[in-house]
């Protein structure tokens, strides 16, 4: 696995030294900047996995830096260092596109844990499939659009997510509970019949013959499975 490269932008010398030591010891590759402008330059020119960004910085503050990066479509994850008791800083940081924050003074263990979590999340996102096609159906997961035989198919948002889950785990039988957990989430409790309804709609919209489905298969007593290469019977 590649070593993650982290840019730390912090103007306080002792804080910076402490961070560099801790992250280097934890196996990260670390580069640093001590003011906002050079930090922005480094962030634009270097391939990074994550940025740790102080808010109060000379030349360009952390908020403006974060905003500029997102405007340039540089979507490297950012963890902001906010001052204790400045609740509004957290909100502003997250609104400007930061991924997480820690409050000063923080424990280095907490920061390391958050870095790990954010890196894990961003890795998973880049591994997501972008497009997929079967028969005459083309799915663009990024644009959220589906066509069949060149015609746009209108899918409800949850139908789209059910389809995404089926294709992500193609060839694997998924239980109705699995759909409920991953698509509807823990905080809502629709019945498993809801899953059946969404599957039915997907078949009606995407399969050539909804009464004799080839791709979206029922596995009796278990759930559903997407067959990538259905037999031609
Ligand atoms: Ca500072």
Short mmCIF file of C-alpha atoms and ligand atoms in Angstrom, two decimals, residues 9-12 15 34 54-58 81 104, ligand 1:
data_model
loop_
_atom_site.label_atom_id
_atom_site.label_comp_id
_atom_site.label_asym_id
_atom_site.label_seq_id
_atom_site.Cartn_x
_atom_site.Cartn_y
_atom_site.Cartn_z
CA UNK A 9 -0.27 24.04 7.38
CA UNK A 10 0.43 25.58 10.79
CA UNK A 11 2.34 28.74 11.72
CA UNK A 12 3.04 27.92 15.37
CA UNK A 15 2.85 22.84 17.33
CA UNK A 34 3.84 27.92 7.78
CA UNK A 54 -4.90 25.67 10.99
CA UNK A 55 -7.41 28.53 10.77
CA UNK A 56 -5.38 31.49 12.04
CA UNK A 57 -2.53 31.75 9.55
CA UNK A 58 -0.46 34.62 8.16
CA UNK A 81 -7.67 22.82 13.65
CA UNK A 104 -7.19 22.91 20.10
CA1 LIG B 1 -2.14 29.67 13.91
#
